PDB file of C-alpha atoms in Angstrom:
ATOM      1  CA  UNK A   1     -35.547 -15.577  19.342  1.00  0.00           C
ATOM      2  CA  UNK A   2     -34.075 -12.623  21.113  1.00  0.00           C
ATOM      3  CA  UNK A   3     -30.501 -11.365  20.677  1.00  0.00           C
ATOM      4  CA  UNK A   4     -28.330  -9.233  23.205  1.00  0.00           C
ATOM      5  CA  UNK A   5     -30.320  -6.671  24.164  1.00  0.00           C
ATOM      6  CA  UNK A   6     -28.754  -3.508  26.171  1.00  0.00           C
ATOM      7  CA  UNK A   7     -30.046  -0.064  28.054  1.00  0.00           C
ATOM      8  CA  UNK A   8     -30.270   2.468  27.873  1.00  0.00           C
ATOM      9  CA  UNK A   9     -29.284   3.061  24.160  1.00  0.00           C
ATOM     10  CA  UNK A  10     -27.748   6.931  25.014  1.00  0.00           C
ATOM     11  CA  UNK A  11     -26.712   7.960  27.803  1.00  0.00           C
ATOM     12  CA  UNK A  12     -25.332  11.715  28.317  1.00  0.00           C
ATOM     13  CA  UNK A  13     -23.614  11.937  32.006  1.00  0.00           C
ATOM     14  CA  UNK A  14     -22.036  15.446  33.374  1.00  0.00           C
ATOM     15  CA  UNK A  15     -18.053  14.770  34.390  1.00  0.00           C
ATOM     16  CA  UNK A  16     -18.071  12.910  37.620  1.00  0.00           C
ATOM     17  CA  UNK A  17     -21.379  11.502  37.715  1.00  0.00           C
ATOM     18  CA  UNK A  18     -22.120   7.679  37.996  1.00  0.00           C
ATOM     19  CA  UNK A  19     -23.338   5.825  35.221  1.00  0.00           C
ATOM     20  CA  UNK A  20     -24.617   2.237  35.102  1.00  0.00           C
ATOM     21  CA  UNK A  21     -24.944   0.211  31.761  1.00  0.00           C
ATOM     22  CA  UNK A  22     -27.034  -2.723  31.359  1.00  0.00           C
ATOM     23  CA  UNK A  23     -27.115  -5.851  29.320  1.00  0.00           C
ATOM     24  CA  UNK A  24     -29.276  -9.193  28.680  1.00  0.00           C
ATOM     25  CA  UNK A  25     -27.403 -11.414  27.089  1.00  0.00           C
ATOM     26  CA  UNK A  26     -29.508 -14.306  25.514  1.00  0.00           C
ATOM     27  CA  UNK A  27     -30.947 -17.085  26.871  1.00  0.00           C
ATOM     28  CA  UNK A  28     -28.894 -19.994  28.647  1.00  0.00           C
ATOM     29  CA  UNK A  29     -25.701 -18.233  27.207  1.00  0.00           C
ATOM     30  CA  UNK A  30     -22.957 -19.171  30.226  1.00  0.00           C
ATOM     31  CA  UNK A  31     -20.462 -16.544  28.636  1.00  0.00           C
ATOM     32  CA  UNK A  32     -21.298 -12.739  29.119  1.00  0.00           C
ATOM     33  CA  UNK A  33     -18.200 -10.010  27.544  1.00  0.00           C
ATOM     34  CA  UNK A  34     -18.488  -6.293  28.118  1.00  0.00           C
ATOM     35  CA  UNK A  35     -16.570  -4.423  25.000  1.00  0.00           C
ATOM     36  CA  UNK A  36     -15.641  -0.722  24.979  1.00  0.00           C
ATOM     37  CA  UNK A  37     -15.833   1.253  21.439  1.00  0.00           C
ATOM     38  CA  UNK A  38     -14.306   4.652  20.614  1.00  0.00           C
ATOM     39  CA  UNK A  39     -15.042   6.811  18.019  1.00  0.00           C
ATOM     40  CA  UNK A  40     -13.274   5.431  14.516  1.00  0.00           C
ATOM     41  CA  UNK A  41     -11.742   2.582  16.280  1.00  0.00           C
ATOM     42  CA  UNK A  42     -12.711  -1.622  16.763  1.00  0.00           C
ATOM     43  CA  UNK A  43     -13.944  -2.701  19.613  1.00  0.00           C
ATOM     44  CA  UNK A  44     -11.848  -3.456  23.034  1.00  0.00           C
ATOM     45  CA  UNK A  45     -12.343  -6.262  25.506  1.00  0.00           C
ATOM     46  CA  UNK A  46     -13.209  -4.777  28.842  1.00  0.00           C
ATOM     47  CA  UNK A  47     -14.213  -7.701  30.921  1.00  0.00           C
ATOM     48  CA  UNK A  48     -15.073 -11.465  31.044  1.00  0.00           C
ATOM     49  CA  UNK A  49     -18.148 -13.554  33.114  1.00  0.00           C
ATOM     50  CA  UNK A  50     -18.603 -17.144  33.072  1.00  0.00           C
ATOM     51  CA  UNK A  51     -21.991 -17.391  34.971  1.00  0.00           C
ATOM     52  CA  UNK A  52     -21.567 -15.437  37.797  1.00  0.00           C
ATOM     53  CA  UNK A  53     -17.840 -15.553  37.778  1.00  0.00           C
ATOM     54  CA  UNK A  54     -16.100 -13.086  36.683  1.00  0.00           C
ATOM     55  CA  UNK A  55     -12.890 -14.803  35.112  1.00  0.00           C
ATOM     56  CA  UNK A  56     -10.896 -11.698  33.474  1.00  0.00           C
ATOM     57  CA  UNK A  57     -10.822  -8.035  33.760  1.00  0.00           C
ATOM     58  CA  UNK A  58      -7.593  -7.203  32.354  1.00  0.00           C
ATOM     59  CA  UNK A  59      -8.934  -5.019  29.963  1.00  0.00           C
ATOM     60  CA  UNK A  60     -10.960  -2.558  32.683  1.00  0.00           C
ATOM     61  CA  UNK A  61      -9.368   0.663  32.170  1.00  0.00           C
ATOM     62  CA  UNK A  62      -9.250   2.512  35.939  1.00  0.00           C
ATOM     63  CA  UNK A  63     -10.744   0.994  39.141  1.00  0.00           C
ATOM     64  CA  UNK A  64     -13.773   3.502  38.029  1.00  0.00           C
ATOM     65  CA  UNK A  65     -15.065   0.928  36.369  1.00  0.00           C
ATOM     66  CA  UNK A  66     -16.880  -2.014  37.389  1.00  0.00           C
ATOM     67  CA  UNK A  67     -19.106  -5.313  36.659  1.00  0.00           C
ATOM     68  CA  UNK A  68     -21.403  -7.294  37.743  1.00  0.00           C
ATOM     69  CA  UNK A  69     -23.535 -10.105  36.924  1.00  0.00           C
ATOM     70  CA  UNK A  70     -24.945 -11.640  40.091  1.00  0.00           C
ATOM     71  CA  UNK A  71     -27.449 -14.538  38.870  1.00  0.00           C
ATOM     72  CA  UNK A  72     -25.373 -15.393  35.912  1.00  0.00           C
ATOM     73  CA  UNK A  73     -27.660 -13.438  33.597  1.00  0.00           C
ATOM     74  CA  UNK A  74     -28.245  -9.755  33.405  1.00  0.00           C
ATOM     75  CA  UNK A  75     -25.108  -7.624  33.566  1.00  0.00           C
ATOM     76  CA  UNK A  76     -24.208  -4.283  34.650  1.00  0.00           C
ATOM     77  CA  UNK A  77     -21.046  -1.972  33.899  1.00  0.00           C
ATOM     78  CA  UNK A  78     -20.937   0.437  36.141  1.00  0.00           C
ATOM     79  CA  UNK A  79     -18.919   3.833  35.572  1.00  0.00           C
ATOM     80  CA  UNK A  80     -18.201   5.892  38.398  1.00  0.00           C
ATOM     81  CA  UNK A  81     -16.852   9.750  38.543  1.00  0.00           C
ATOM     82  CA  UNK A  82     -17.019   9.427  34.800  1.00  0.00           C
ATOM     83  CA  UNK A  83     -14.652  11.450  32.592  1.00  0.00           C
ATOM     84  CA  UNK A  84     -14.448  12.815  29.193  1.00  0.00           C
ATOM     85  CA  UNK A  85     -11.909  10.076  27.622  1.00  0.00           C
ATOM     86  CA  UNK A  86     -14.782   7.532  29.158  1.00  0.00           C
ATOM     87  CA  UNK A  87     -17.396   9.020  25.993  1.00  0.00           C
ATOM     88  CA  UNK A  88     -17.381   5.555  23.842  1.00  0.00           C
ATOM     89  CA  UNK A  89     -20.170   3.060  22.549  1.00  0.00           C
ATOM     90  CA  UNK A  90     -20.249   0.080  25.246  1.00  0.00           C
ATOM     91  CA  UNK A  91     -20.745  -3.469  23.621  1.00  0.00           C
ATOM     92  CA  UNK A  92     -22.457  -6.982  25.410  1.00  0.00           C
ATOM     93  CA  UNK A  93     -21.365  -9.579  23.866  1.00  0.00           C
ATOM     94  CA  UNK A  94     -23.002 -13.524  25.073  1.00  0.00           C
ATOM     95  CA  UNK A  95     -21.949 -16.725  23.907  1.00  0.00           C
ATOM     96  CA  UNK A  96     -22.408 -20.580  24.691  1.00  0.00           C
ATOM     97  CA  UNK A  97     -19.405 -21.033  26.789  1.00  0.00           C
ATOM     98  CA  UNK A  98     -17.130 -23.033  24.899  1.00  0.00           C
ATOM     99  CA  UNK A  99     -13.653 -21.040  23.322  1.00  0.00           C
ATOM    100  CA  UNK A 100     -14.749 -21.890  19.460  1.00  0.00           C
ATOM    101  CA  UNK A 101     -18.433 -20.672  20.382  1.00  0.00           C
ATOM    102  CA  UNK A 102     -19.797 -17.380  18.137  1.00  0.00           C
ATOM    103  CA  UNK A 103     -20.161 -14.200  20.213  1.00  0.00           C
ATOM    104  CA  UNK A 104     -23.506 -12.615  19.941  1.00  0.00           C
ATOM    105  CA  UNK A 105     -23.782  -8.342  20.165  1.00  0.00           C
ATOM    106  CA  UNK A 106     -25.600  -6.152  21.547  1.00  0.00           C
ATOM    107  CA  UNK A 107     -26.457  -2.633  20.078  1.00  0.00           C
ATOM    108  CA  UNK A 108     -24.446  -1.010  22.284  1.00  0.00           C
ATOM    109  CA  UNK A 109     -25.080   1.953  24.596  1.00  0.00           C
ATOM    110  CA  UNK A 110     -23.677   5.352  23.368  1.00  0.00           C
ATOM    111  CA  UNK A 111     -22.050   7.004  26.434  1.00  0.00           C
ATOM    112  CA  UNK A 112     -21.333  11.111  26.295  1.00  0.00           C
ATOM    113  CA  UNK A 113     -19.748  12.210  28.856  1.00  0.00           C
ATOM    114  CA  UNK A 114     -19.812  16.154  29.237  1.00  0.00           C
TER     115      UNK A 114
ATOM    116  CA  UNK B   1      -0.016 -11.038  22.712  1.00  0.00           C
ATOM    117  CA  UNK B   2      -2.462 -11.110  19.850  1.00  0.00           C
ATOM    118  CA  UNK B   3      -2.897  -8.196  17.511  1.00  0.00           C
ATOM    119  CA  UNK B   4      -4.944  -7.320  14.547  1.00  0.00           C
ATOM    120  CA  UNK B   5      -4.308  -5.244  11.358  1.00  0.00           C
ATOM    121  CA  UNK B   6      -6.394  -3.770   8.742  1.00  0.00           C
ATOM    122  CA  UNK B   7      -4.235  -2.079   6.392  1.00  0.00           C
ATOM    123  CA  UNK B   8      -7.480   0.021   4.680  1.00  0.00           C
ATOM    124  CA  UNK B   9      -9.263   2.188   7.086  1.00  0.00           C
ATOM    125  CA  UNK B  10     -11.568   3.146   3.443  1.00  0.00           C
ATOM    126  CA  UNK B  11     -12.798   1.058   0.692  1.00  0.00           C
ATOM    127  CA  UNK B  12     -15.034   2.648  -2.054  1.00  0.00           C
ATOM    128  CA  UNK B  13     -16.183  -0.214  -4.768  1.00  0.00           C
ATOM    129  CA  UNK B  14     -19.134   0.335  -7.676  1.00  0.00           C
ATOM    130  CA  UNK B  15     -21.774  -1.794  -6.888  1.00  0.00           C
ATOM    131  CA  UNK B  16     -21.354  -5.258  -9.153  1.00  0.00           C
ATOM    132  CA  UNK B  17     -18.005  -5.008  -8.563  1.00  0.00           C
ATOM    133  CA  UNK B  18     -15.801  -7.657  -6.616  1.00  0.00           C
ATOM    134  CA  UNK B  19     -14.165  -6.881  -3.060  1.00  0.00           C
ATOM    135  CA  UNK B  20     -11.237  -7.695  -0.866  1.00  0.00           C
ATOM    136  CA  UNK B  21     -10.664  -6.401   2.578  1.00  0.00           C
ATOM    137  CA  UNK B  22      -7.212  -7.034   4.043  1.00  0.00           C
ATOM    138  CA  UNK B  23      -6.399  -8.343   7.590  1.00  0.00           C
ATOM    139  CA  UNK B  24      -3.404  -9.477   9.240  1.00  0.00           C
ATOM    140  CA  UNK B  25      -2.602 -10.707  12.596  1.00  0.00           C
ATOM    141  CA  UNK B  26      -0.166 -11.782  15.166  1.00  0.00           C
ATOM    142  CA  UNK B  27      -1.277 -15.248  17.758  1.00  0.00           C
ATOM    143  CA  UNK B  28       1.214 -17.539  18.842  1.00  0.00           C
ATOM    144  CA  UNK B  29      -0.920 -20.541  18.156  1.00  0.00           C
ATOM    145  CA  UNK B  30      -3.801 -21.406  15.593  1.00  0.00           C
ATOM    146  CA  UNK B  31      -5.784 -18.818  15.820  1.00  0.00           C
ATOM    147  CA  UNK B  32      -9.754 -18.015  15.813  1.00  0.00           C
ATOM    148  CA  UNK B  33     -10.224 -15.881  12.902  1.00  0.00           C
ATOM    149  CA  UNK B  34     -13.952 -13.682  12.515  1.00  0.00           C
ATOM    150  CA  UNK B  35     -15.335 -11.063  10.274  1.00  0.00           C
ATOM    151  CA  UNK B  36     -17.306  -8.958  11.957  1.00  0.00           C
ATOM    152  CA  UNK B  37     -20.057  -6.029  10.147  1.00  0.00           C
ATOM    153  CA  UNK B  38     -21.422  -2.710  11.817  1.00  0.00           C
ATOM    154  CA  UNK B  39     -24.108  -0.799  10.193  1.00  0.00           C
ATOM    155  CA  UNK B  40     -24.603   2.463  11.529  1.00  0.00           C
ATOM    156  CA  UNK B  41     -26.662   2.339  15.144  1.00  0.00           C
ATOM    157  CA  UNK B  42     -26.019  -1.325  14.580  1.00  0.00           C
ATOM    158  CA  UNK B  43     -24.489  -3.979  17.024  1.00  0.00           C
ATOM    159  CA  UNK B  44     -21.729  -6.321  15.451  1.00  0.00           C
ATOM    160  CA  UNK B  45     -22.931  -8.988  13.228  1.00  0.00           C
ATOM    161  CA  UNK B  46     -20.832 -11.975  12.376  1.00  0.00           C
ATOM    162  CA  UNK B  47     -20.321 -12.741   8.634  1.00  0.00           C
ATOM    163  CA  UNK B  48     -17.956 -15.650   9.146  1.00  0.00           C
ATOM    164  CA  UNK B  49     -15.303 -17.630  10.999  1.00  0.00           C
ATOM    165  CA  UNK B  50     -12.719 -20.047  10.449  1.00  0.00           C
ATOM    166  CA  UNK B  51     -11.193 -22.553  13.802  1.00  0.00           C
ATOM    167  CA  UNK B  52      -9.422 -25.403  11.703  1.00  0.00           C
ATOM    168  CA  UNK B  53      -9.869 -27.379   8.314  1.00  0.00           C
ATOM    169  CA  UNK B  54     -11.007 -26.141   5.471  1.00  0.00           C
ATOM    170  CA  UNK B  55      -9.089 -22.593   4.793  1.00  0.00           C
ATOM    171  CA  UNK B  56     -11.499 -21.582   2.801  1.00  0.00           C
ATOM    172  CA  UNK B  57     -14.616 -19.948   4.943  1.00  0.00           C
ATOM    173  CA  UNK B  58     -18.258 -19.291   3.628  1.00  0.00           C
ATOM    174  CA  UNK B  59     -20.654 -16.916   5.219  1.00  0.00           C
ATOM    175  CA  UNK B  60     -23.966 -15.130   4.854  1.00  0.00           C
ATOM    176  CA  UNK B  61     -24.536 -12.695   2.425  1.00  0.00           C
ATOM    177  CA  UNK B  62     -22.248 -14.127   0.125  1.00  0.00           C
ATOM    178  CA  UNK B  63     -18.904 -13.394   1.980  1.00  0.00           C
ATOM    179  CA  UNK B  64     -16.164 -15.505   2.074  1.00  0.00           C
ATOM    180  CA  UNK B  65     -12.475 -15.597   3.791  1.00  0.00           C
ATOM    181  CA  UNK B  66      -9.472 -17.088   3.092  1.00  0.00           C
ATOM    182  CA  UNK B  67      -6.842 -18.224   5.593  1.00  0.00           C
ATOM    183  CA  UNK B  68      -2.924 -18.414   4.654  1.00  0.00           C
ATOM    184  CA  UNK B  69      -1.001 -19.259   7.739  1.00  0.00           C
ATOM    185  CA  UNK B  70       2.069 -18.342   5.661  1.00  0.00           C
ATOM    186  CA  UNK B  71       1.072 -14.758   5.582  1.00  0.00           C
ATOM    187  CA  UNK B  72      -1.274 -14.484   8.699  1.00  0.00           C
ATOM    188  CA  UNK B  73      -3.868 -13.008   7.012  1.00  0.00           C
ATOM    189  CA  UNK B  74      -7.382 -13.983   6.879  1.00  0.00           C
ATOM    190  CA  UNK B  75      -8.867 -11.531   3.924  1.00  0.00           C
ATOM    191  CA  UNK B  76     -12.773 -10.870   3.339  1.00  0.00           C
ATOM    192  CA  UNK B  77     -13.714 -10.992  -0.213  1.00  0.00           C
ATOM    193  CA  UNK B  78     -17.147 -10.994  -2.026  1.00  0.00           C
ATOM    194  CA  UNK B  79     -17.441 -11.238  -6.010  1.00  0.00           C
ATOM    195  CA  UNK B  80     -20.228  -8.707  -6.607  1.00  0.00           C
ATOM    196  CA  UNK B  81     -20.928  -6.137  -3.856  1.00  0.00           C
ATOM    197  CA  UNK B  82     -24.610  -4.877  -3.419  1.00  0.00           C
ATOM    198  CA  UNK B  83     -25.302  -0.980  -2.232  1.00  0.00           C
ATOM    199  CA  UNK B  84     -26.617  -2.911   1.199  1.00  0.00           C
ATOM    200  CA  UNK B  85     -23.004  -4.099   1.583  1.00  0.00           C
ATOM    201  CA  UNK B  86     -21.697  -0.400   2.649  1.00  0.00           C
ATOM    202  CA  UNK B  87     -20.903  -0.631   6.513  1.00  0.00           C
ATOM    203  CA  UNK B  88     -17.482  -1.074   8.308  1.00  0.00           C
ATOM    204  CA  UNK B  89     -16.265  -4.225   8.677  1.00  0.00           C
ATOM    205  CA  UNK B  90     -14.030  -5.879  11.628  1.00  0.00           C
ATOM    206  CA  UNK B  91     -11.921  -8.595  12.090  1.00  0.00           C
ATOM    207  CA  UNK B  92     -10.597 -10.254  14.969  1.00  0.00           C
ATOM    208  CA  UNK B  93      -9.040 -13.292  16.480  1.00  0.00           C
ATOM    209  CA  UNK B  94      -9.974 -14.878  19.566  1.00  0.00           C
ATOM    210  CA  UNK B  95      -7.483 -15.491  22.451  1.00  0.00           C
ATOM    211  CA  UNK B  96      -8.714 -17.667  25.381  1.00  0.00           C
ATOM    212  CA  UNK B  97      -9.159 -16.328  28.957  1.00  0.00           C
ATOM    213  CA  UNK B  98     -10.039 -18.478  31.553  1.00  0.00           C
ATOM    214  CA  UNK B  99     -11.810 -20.439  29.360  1.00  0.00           C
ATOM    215  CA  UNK B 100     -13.729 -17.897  27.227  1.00  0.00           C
ATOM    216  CA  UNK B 101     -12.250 -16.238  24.062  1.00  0.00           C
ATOM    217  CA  UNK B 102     -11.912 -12.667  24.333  1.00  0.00           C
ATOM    218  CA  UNK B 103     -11.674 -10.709  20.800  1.00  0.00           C
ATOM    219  CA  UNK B 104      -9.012  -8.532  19.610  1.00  0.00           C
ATOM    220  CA  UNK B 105     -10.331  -6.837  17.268  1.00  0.00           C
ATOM    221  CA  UNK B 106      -8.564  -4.824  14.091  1.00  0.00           C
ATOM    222  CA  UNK B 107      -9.662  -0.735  13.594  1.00  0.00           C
ATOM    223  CA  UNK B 108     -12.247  -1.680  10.912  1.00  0.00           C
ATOM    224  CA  UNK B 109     -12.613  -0.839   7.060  1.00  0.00           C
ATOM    225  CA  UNK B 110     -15.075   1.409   5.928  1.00  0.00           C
ATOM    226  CA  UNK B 111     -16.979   0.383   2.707  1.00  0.00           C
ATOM    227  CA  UNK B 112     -18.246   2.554   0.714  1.00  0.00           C
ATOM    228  CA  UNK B 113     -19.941   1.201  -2.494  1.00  0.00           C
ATOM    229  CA  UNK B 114     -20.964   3.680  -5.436  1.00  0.00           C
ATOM    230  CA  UNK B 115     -24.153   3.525  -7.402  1.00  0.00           C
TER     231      UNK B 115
END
């Protein structure tokens, strides 16, 4: 069936413009993550939806950033007045719902910020 | 709060030979342990995991994990590594939030396997 899919894969953005990053997660997965990736370095939790809910943002890094997932489905991170330190690979991540439940990737969308 | 630790940030093996990547970590309660791979232009593919019983975890591509709550490690291992096998390879534990399980993932080993 169909995994995590994400868009756009690359994105290049000029310092201070908006960005929005979209993901869809699979299929009847409750549990939606958003994951940000630097250069040479593992993955970091960003933000948290059950359905529509969004349960836990502690990792969001500035109040720049933002999510969304309004049906309980598709997601979008939304960057705004990016900045250079914002140039990272951004991960979806679904999963079932329940804590022991396998989290699923995405490809990722490559974000340049210039 | 939970933390992850990969001691190697390279690995280079000959191909046939056997492999071990470290990883240590700090939870305050049982933890959910993963391995994690990431081919280049790839998204994250689980190998295995480990939540309770048996500490000793298969996964696919002939992978398996060990965990030793007496060291807090949970190290990768395979017995014969295939060229295919070079990628970098995460792990992470899982620490709930609101009823999900965020990761916290370690800073990845790079494999490298020799011809």
């Amino acid at each position: 069936g169909a995994g995590v899919s994400q868009s756009p894969r690359y994105k290049v953005a000029k310092r201070g413009q908006d960005v929005a990053l979209r993901c869809d997660p699979i299929s009847g997965h409750v549990s939606l993550f958003w994951y940000q990736q630097a250069l040479g370095q593992g993955p970091e939790f960003l933000t948290y939806f059950q359905n529509e809910a969004q349960l836990d943002k502690s990792g969001l890094p500035s109040d720049r950033f933002f999510a969304e997932r309004p049906e309980g489905s598709v997601s979008t991170l939304k960057i705004q007045r990016t900045q250079q330190e914002d140039s990272a690979v951004y991960l979806c991540a679904s999963s079932l719902g329940l804590a022991a439940d396998t989290q699923y990737f995405g490809p990722g969308t490559r974000l340049t910020v210039l | 709060a939970q933390s992850v630790t990969q001691p190697d940030i390279h690995i280079t093996v000959s191909e046939g030979a056997s492999l071990e990547l470290r990883c240590n970590y700090s939870y305050g309660a049982t933890p959910y342990l993963f391995w994690y791979v990431q081919s280049p232009g790839q998204g994250l593919q689980l190998l295995l995991k480990y939540f309770s019983g048996d500490t000793l975890v298969q996964g696919i591509k002939g992978f398996e994990a060990e965990f030793k709550r007496s060291q807090s490690s949970f190290n990768l291992r395979k017995p014969s590594v295939h060229w295919s096998d070079a990628a970098e390879y995460f792990c992470a534990v899982a620490g709930l939030t609101g009823g999900g399980n965020k990761l916290t993932f370690g800073t990845g080993t790079q494999l490298k396997v020799e011809l």
